Amino acid sequence: MNLAPSFRMALRSIRANKVRSLLTMLGIIIGVAAVIILVSLVQASNRHLKAYYERLGSNRITISAEQSGGADLTQPLLDFCLRLGPSVLGATPDATTEGPLRYHDKSTEQMETGGPNVKLGSHQFSLCNNFQLARGRDLCYMDVQASQQVIVLGARTAEYLFDYQDPVGRTVLLRGHPFKVVGVYQAKDPDSEYSMDNVAVIPYTLCRLLDHRRNLDTFTVRAASAGAAAEVTSRLSGFLRGKIDNERGYFSVYSENQDVRASDQQNRTMSMVLGGIAGISLLVGGIGIMNIMLVTVTERTREIGIRKAIGARRRSILAQFLLEASVVCGIGGLLGIVLGIAGTFLAGQLILRTAVLPNLAISVGAFVFSVGLGVGFGIYPAAKASKLQPVAALRAD
């Protein structure tokens, strides 16, 4: 069978019934577009979430621990982390104290997204929380030991308080206490409304000055690798279990790698579920293809009889109708890809507030699946056409 004439015949058949062909394709168009849009949005959301965890810092372990009337756990916990050797890159208190910060007539109380998170940390705070310096210096060991009233600002906090001035060396007020700005962190989350850059860090030993408290209850530890994070989490749990009386305190230790793995699994499941739901519309479109091809066979019964009478083989008739079904689905698939690309871009802007384009593999896969549907659902009508007897077909009205 010569494919070129058969392909042209299929196109002529589609042009002869434009409205019917378009309505037939509609299920395929919607199904392909839905698959592309839904799967692409889930993948884009997963990429954004992974990027968020990367900005937070990989292999972080968060600890909450408190014991009523007990000794301060800060130094014993930090010392224990040191004893874990190369498995731990750093450990720091990560408690929060109240603001606001003031510089001349500006106060962070007036920020639209609220004041910065003022953190009580050690000289390893930036290491544990994946901050890099843009200017000045970081907190140092002596700042913590001597309870120096120094502060390192996040990029958004520094921008709000100082505009285009260099903050390093200037003095801000924290609840009336003067703090010298010694450094500014690089922006790592500039586009988020509630940005990680809206932060300020002071030595944790100032908790007594600001909050009149001795004990801190929140800590962050950064492990050297994903494998080390699991081991360190287990050993920290054992250490705290031996330090804290369950009747007078509590503790929790969890690795954010668990959140990343859970998120990956959840997004894979969601992709499969949404892709399956969208795939149902493709199947419905395939049923529409079968229906219209059966109608076509009925309409062209005499044509089939004439072709068989002059020598057309059964396989030629079969291939002709399969090709027509595939062409209808292929055109519907191409239109669905165009609609899917436009829909993905628009939905990305509205939902994720960023430009999202579908993965090439998704588009190609959806197109191949749509053509496969044409073949699959076109087999029965094509087989019915090929089995017609010439005499019976020529008698048909």
Short mmCIF file of C-alpha atoms in Angstrom, two decimals:
data_model
loop_
_atom_site.label_atom_id
_atom_site.label_comp_id
_atom_site.label_asym_id
_atom_site.label_seq_id
_atom_site.Cartn_x
_atom_site.Cartn_y
_atom_site.Cartn_z
CA MET A 1 0.00 0.00 0.00
CA ASN A 2 1.28 3.46 -0.97
CA LEU A 3 1.09 5.65 2.14
CA ALA A 4 1.23 9.05 0.41
CA PRO A 5 -2.06 8.68 -1.52
CA SER A 6 -3.71 7.12 1.53
CA PHE A 7 -2.56 10.03 3.70
CA ARG A 8 -3.93 12.55 1.17
CA MET A 9 -7.20 10.62 1.09
CA ALA A 10 -7.41 10.78 4.88
CA LEU A 11 -6.88 14.56 4.82
CA ARG A 12 -9.57 14.97 2.14
CA SER A 13 -11.97 12.99 4.31
CA ILE A 14 -11.27 15.28 7.26
CA ARG A 15 -11.69 18.44 5.14
CA ALA A 16 -14.96 17.13 3.71
CA ASN A 17 -16.41 16.91 7.24
CA LYS A 18 -14.65 19.76 9.06
CA VAL A 19 -17.11 20.26 11.94
CA ARG A 20 -17.56 16.55 12.55
CA SER A 21 -13.80 15.98 12.47
CA LEU A 22 -13.19 18.86 14.89
CA LEU A 23 -15.79 17.56 17.33
CA THR A 24 -14.25 14.11 17.04
CA MET A 25 -10.81 15.52 17.80
CA LEU A 26 -12.09 17.55 20.76
CA GLY A 27 -11.75 14.72 23.28
CA ILE A 28 -8.17 14.08 22.12
CA ILE A 29 -7.32 17.80 22.20
CA ILE A 30 -8.67 18.26 25.73
CA GLY A 31 -7.08 15.02 26.97
CA VAL A 32 -3.60 15.80 25.61
CA ALA A 33 -3.76 19.39 26.90
CA ALA A 34 -4.93 18.22 30.34
CA VAL A 35 -2.14 15.66 30.62
CA ILE A 36 0.49 18.23 29.65
CA ILE A 37 -0.84 20.99 31.94
CA LEU A 38 -1.43 18.88 35.05
CA VAL A 39 1.79 16.86 34.91
CA SER A 40 3.88 19.93 34.03
CA LEU A 41 2.47 21.93 36.94
CA VAL A 42 3.15 19.11 39.40
CA GLN A 43 6.73 18.79 38.13
CA ALA A 44 7.26 22.57 38.32
CA SER A 45 5.88 22.64 41.86
CA ASN A 46 8.25 19.83 42.81
CA ARG A 47 11.20 21.72 41.32
CA HIS A 48 10.26 24.83 43.30
CA LEU A 49 9.98 22.83 46.51
CA LYS A 50 13.38 21.21 45.93
CA ALA A 51 14.91 24.61 45.24
CA TYR A 52 13.38 25.87 48.50
CA TYR A 53 14.97 23.03 50.49
CA GLU A 54 18.29 23.66 48.73
CA ARG A 55 18.15 27.30 49.80
CA LEU A 56 17.43 26.20 53.35
CA GLY A 57 20.47 23.94 53.22
CA SER A 58 20.76 20.23 52.60
CA ASN A 59 20.98 17.58 55.34
CA ARG A 60 19.65 19.85 58.10
CA ILE A 61 18.43 18.38 61.36
CA THR A 62 16.06 20.41 63.53
CA ILE A 63 15.92 19.82 67.27
CA SER A 64 13.34 21.01 69.78
CA ALA A 65 14.16 20.21 73.39
CA GLU A 66 13.10 21.57 76.75
CA GLN A 67 13.16 20.40 80.36
CA SER A 68 11.27 22.26 83.07
CA GLY A 69 13.60 23.33 85.84
CA GLY A 70 16.47 21.40 84.27
CA ALA A 71 19.94 22.48 83.26
CA ASP A 72 20.53 24.36 80.03
CA LEU A 73 21.02 21.83 77.23
CA THR A 74 22.76 24.25 74.85
CA GLN A 75 26.40 23.63 75.68
CA PRO A 76 26.07 19.86 76.29
CA LEU A 77 24.27 19.51 72.96
CA LEU A 78 26.87 21.55 71.04
CA ASP A 79 29.68 19.59 72.71
CA PHE A 80 28.02 16.30 71.77
CA CYS A 81 27.81 17.43 68.13
CA LEU A 82 31.53 18.19 68.20
CA ARG A 83 32.20 14.65 69.38
CA LEU A 84 30.37 13.27 66.34
CA GLY A 85 33.35 14.40 64.28
CA PRO A 86 33.16 14.73 60.46
CA SER A 87 29.56 13.50 60.37
CA VAL A 88 28.50 16.98 61.54
CA LEU A 89 29.46 20.13 59.65
CA GLY A 90 28.01 22.52 62.21
CA ALA A 91 25.55 23.03 65.06
CA THR A 92 23.86 26.15 66.36
CA PRO A 93 21.03 27.33 68.58
CA ASP A 94 18.21 28.55 66.35
CA ALA A 95 15.80 30.22 68.74
CA THR A 96 13.80 33.34 67.91
CA THR A 97 13.50 36.51 69.95
CA GLU A 98 11.16 39.43 69.52
CA GLY A 99 11.97 42.58 67.52
CA PRO A 100 11.56 45.20 66.20
CA LEU A 101 14.78 46.62 64.76
CA ARG A 102 15.13 50.38 64.48
CA TYR A 103 17.52 52.60 62.57
CA HIS A 104 16.89 56.35 62.98
CA ASP A 105 13.22 56.84 62.05
CA LYS A 106 12.79 53.45 60.39
CA SER A 107 11.37 50.47 62.22
CA THR A 108 10.80 46.94 60.98
CA GLU A 109 7.35 47.10 62.60
CA GLN A 110 6.30 49.00 59.48
CA MET A 111 7.37 46.25 57.03
CA GLU A 112 4.42 44.93 55.01
CA THR A 113 5.38 41.29 55.63
CA GLY A 114 6.15 41.86 59.31
CA GLY A 115 9.46 42.33 61.07
CA PRO A 116 12.45 40.06 60.57
CA ASN A 117 13.00 36.79 62.38
CA VAL A 118 15.61 37.78 64.95
CA LYS A 119 17.61 34.62 65.55
CA LEU A 120 19.78 33.68 68.51
CA GLY A 121 22.62 31.76 66.88
CA SER A 122 26.25 30.79 67.13
CA HIS A 123 29.18 31.43 64.80
CA GLN A 124 27.96 28.40 62.79
CA PHE A 125 24.45 29.75 62.18
CA SER A 126 25.14 30.69 58.56
CA LEU A 127 26.75 27.31 57.84
CA CYS A 128 23.80 25.40 59.26
CA ASN A 129 21.21 27.55 57.48
CA ASN A 130 22.99 28.00 54.14
CA PHE A 131 23.63 31.75 54.33
CA GLN A 132 26.54 33.39 52.49
CA LEU A 133 28.03 36.78 53.35
CA ALA A 134 27.60 39.66 50.93
CA ARG A 135 29.65 42.15 52.93
CA GLY A 136 31.28 42.56 56.32
CA ARG A 137 31.88 39.52 58.50
CA ASP A 138 29.88 36.79 60.17
CA LEU A 139 29.41 36.16 63.87
CA CYS A 140 32.61 34.75 65.34
CA TYR A 141 33.34 32.50 68.30
CA MET A 142 34.48 35.42 70.48
CA ASP A 143 31.26 37.35 69.77
CA VAL A 144 29.33 34.47 71.29
CA GLN A 145 31.66 33.85 74.23
CA ALA A 146 31.85 37.55 75.16
CA SER A 147 28.13 38.22 74.49
CA GLN A 148 29.01 41.03 72.11
CA GLN A 149 26.09 43.18 70.97
CA VAL A 150 26.67 42.61 67.27
CA ILE A 151 24.22 41.65 64.55
CA VAL A 152 24.27 40.22 61.02
CA LEU A 153 21.35 41.25 58.80
CA GLY A 154 19.56 39.35 56.06
CA ALA A 155 19.41 41.01 52.64
CA ARG A 156 15.77 42.10 52.87
CA THR A 157 16.12 43.47 56.40
CA ALA A 158 19.24 45.43 55.42
CA GLU A 159 17.56 46.81 52.30
CA TYR A 160 14.53 47.98 54.27
CA LEU A 161 16.47 49.68 57.05
CA PHE A 162 19.33 51.19 55.04
CA ASP A 163 18.15 51.45 51.42
CA TYR A 164 21.36 51.93 49.42
CA GLN A 165 23.63 52.71 52.37
CA ASP A 166 26.25 50.25 53.54
CA PRO A 167 24.92 48.90 56.87
CA VAL A 168 28.27 47.54 58.10
CA GLY A 169 29.56 49.52 61.06
CA ARG A 170 26.24 51.25 61.75
CA THR A 171 24.16 50.75 64.89
CA VAL A 172 20.60 49.49 65.08
CA LEU A 173 18.37 49.25 68.13
CA LEU A 174 16.79 45.97 69.18
CA ARG A 175 14.19 46.59 71.88
CA GLY A 176 16.19 49.64 72.91
CA HIS A 177 19.57 47.86 73.04
CA PRO A 178 22.24 49.05 70.58
CA PHE A 179 23.68 46.44 68.20
CA LYS A 180 26.53 47.04 65.78
CA VAL A 181 25.95 45.68 62.28
CA VAL A 182 29.00 43.59 61.37
CA GLY A 183 27.77 41.87 58.23
CA VAL A 184 25.01 41.34 55.66
CA TYR A 185 24.00 38.03 54.12
CA GLN A 186 23.52 37.50 50.39
CA ALA A 187 19.93 37.29 49.16
CA LYS A 188 18.88 33.67 48.66
CA ASP A 189 15.09 34.00 48.53
CA PRO A 190 14.45 37.42 46.94
CA ASP A 191 11.13 36.69 45.21
CA SER A 192 9.23 35.16 48.12
CA GLU A 193 6.74 37.32 49.99
CA TYR A 194 7.79 35.82 53.33
CA SER A 195 11.45 35.63 52.45
CA MET A 196 14.22 33.76 54.25
CA ASP A 197 16.20 36.98 53.75
CA ASN A 198 13.95 38.76 56.26
CA VAL A 199 16.23 37.73 59.12
CA ALA A 200 18.77 39.07 61.62
CA VAL A 201 21.19 37.03 63.75
CA ILE A 202 22.72 37.87 67.14
CA PRO A 203 24.86 35.78 69.54
CA TYR A 204 22.71 33.28 71.43
CA THR A 205 24.40 34.21 74.71
CA LEU A 206 22.41 37.47 74.67
CA CYS A 207 19.20 35.59 75.47
CA ARG A 208 19.52 36.57 79.12
CA LEU A 209 19.82 40.26 78.22
CA LEU A 210 16.84 40.29 75.88
CA ASP A 211 14.50 37.62 77.20
CA HIS A 212 15.72 37.09 80.77
CA ARG A 213 15.95 33.36 80.10
CA ARG A 214 18.74 30.87 80.49
CA ASN A 215 17.59 27.96 78.38
CA LEU A 216 17.21 27.73 74.61
CA ASP A 217 14.89 25.12 73.11
CA THR A 218 15.53 25.10 69.35
CA PHE A 219 18.70 23.99 67.53
CA THR A 220 19.84 23.26 63.99
CA VAL A 221 22.50 20.71 63.09
CA ARG A 222 23.89 20.23 59.61
CA ALA A 223 25.12 16.77 58.68
CA ALA A 224 27.85 16.09 56.14
CA SER A 225 25.67 13.94 53.88
CA ALA A 226 22.26 12.30 53.57
CA GLY A 227 23.66 9.06 55.00
CA ALA A 228 25.28 10.90 57.89
CA ALA A 229 22.02 12.76 58.58
CA ALA A 230 20.21 9.50 59.38
CA GLU A 231 22.99 8.39 61.74
CA VAL A 232 23.30 11.80 63.44
CA THR A 233 19.52 11.97 63.92
CA SER A 234 19.56 8.61 65.66
CA ARG A 235 22.50 9.49 67.90
CA LEU A 236 21.05 12.88 68.86
CA SER A 237 17.78 11.18 69.83
CA GLY A 238 19.71 8.78 72.05
CA PHE A 239 21.67 11.63 73.65
CA LEU A 240 18.54 13.67 74.42
CA ARG A 241 16.69 10.62 75.71
CA GLY A 242 19.39 10.25 78.33
CA LYS A 243 19.28 13.96 79.27
CA ILE A 244 15.56 14.72 79.42
CA ASP A 245 13.05 13.30 81.85
CA ASN A 246 9.87 12.53 79.90
CA GLU A 247 7.73 13.62 82.81
CA ARG A 248 9.34 17.08 83.00
CA GLY A 249 10.28 17.83 79.42
CA TYR A 250 10.15 16.81 75.79
CA PHE A 251 12.32 16.63 72.71
CA SER A 252 11.96 16.02 69.00
CA VAL A 253 14.64 15.41 66.40
CA TYR A 254 13.89 15.22 62.70
CA SER A 255 15.85 15.47 59.49
CA GLU A 256 14.48 17.67 56.73
CA ASN A 257 15.67 14.99 54.30
CA GLN A 258 12.57 13.10 55.45
CA ASP A 259 10.43 16.00 54.24
CA VAL A 260 12.23 16.02 50.88
CA ARG A 261 11.72 12.27 50.40
CA ALA A 262 8.09 12.48 51.45
CA SER A 263 7.57 15.41 49.09
CA ASP A 264 9.15 13.53 46.18
CA GLN A 265 6.94 10.51 46.80
CA GLN A 266 3.84 12.67 47.16
CA ASN A 267 4.57 14.51 43.91
CA ARG A 268 5.20 11.27 42.02
CA THR A 269 1.89 9.91 43.28
CA MET A 270 0.12 13.15 42.39
CA SER A 271 1.62 13.13 38.89
CA MET A 272 0.35 9.59 38.35
CA VAL A 273 -3.12 10.36 39.72
CA LEU A 274 -3.56 13.60 37.76
CA GLY A 275 -2.07 12.05 34.64
CA GLY A 276 -4.49 9.13 35.01
CA ILE A 277 -7.47 11.46 35.43
CA ALA A 278 -6.44 13.41 32.34
CA GLY A 279 -5.83 10.12 30.53
CA ILE A 280 -9.49 9.19 31.06
CA SER A 281 -10.50 12.07 28.80
CA LEU A 282 -8.11 10.66 26.18
CA LEU A 283 -9.86 7.30 26.44
CA VAL A 284 -13.23 9.03 26.05
CA GLY A 285 -11.81 10.76 22.99
CA GLY A 286 -10.68 7.38 21.67
CA ILE A 287 -14.23 6.03 22.03
CA GLY A 288 -15.39 9.06 20.04
CA ILE A 289 -12.88 8.15 17.34
CA MET A 290 -14.22 4.59 17.18
CA ASN A 291 -17.78 5.87 16.95
CA ILE A 292 -17.07 8.28 14.11
CA MET A 293 -15.01 5.71 12.23
CA LEU A 294 -17.94 3.27 12.40
CA VAL A 295 -20.14 6.02 10.94
CA THR A 296 -17.53 6.60 8.22
CA VAL A 297 -17.46 2.91 7.33
CA THR A 298 -21.26 2.94 6.98
CA GLU A 299 -21.16 6.05 4.78
CA ARG A 300 -18.43 4.66 2.53
CA THR A 301 -19.71 1.11 2.18
CA ARG A 302 -20.23 1.43 -1.60
CA GLU A 303 -16.75 2.95 -2.00
CA ILE A 304 -15.28 -0.02 -0.13
CA GLY A 305 -17.25 -2.42 -2.35
CA ILE A 306 -15.98 -0.74 -5.54
CA ARG A 307 -12.36 -0.83 -4.32
CA LYS A 308 -12.60 -4.50 -3.40
CA ALA A 309 -14.33 -5.28 -6.71
CA ILE A 310 -11.41 -3.84 -8.70
CA GLY A 311 -8.83 -5.75 -6.69
CA ALA A 312 -8.12 -3.90 -3.42
CA ARG A 313 -6.87 -6.30 -0.81
CA ARG A 314 -8.30 -6.58 2.68
CA ARG A 315 -5.08 -5.30 4.26
CA SER A 316 -5.22 -2.17 2.08
CA ILE A 317 -8.72 -1.35 3.31
CA LEU A 318 -7.66 -2.08 6.88
CA ALA A 319 -4.58 0.14 6.60
CA GLN A 320 -6.58 2.97 4.97
CA PHE A 321 -9.07 3.24 7.84
CA LEU A 322 -6.38 2.81 10.50
CA LEU A 323 -4.42 5.61 8.86
CA GLU A 324 -7.47 7.88 8.83
CA ALA A 325 -8.09 7.24 12.54
CA SER A 326 -4.42 7.88 13.29
CA VAL A 327 -4.40 11.13 11.29
CA VAL A 328 -7.48 12.40 13.15
CA CYS A 329 -5.85 11.57 16.51
CA GLY A 330 -2.48 12.92 15.40
CA ILE A 331 -3.93 16.29 14.40
CA GLY A 332 -5.91 16.35 17.65
CA GLY A 333 -2.70 15.52 19.53
CA LEU A 334 -0.79 18.38 17.87
CA LEU A 335 -3.59 20.84 18.64
CA GLY A 336 -3.66 19.49 22.22
CA ILE A 337 0.09 20.11 22.55
CA VAL A 338 -0.33 23.72 21.42
CA LEU A 339 -3.21 24.21 23.87
CA GLY A 340 -1.22 22.41 26.59
CA ILE A 341 1.83 24.66 26.15
CA ALA A 342 -0.32 27.81 26.30
CA GLY A 343 -2.32 26.46 29.26
CA THR A 344 0.82 25.44 31.16
CA PHE A 345 2.36 28.88 30.69
CA LEU A 346 -0.84 30.65 31.81
CA ALA A 347 -1.43 28.32 34.79
CA GLY A 348 2.22 28.71 35.84
CA GLN A 349 1.85 32.48 35.92
CA LEU A 350 -1.41 32.34 37.87
CA ILE A 351 -0.60 29.54 40.34
CA LEU A 352 3.20 29.47 40.70
CA ARG A 353 3.84 33.06 39.58
CA THR A 354 6.57 31.98 37.21
CA ALA A 355 6.89 30.93 33.59
CA VAL A 356 6.42 27.18 33.21
CA LEU A 357 6.84 25.26 29.97
CA PRO A 358 6.10 21.55 29.60
CA ASN A 359 8.83 18.98 29.38
CA LEU A 360 9.51 17.84 25.79
CA ALA A 361 9.18 14.21 26.86
CA ILE A 362 5.67 14.84 28.22
CA SER A 363 4.55 16.50 24.98
CA VAL A 364 6.03 13.77 22.78
CA GLY A 365 4.62 11.06 25.03
CA ALA A 366 1.13 12.61 24.94
CA PHE A 367 1.29 12.87 21.13
CA VAL A 368 2.45 9.26 20.68
CA PHE A 369 -0.26 8.08 23.08
CA SER A 370 -2.93 9.97 21.12
CA VAL A 371 -1.78 8.39 17.82
CA GLY A 372 -1.73 5.01 19.57
CA LEU A 373 -5.32 5.61 20.65
CA GLY A 374 -6.23 6.24 17.03
CA VAL A 375 -4.73 2.91 16.04
CA GLY A 376 -6.21 1.05 19.01
CA PHE A 377 -9.75 2.40 18.68
CA GLY A 378 -9.62 2.35 14.89
CA ILE A 379 -8.91 -1.37 14.66
CA TYR A 380 -12.53 -2.50 15.05
CA PRO A 381 -14.02 -0.09 12.45
CA ALA A 382 -11.12 -0.82 10.07
CA ALA A 383 -11.54 -4.58 10.50
CA LYS A 384 -15.29 -4.25 9.90
CA ALA A 385 -14.62 -2.32 6.70
CA SER A 386 -12.04 -4.82 5.47
CA LYS A 387 -14.41 -7.78 6.00
CA LEU A 388 -17.20 -6.37 3.82
CA GLN A 389 -18.05 -8.53 0.87
CA PRO A 390 -17.93 -6.68 -2.49
CA VAL A 391 -21.41 -7.81 -3.64
CA ALA A 392 -23.10 -6.86 -0.33
CA ALA A 393 -21.21 -3.56 -0.19
CA LEU A 394 -22.22 -2.59 -3.76
CA ARG A 395 -25.89 -3.21 -2.94
CA ALA A 396 -25.75 -0.81 0.01
CA ASP A 397 -27.66 2.48 -0.29
#
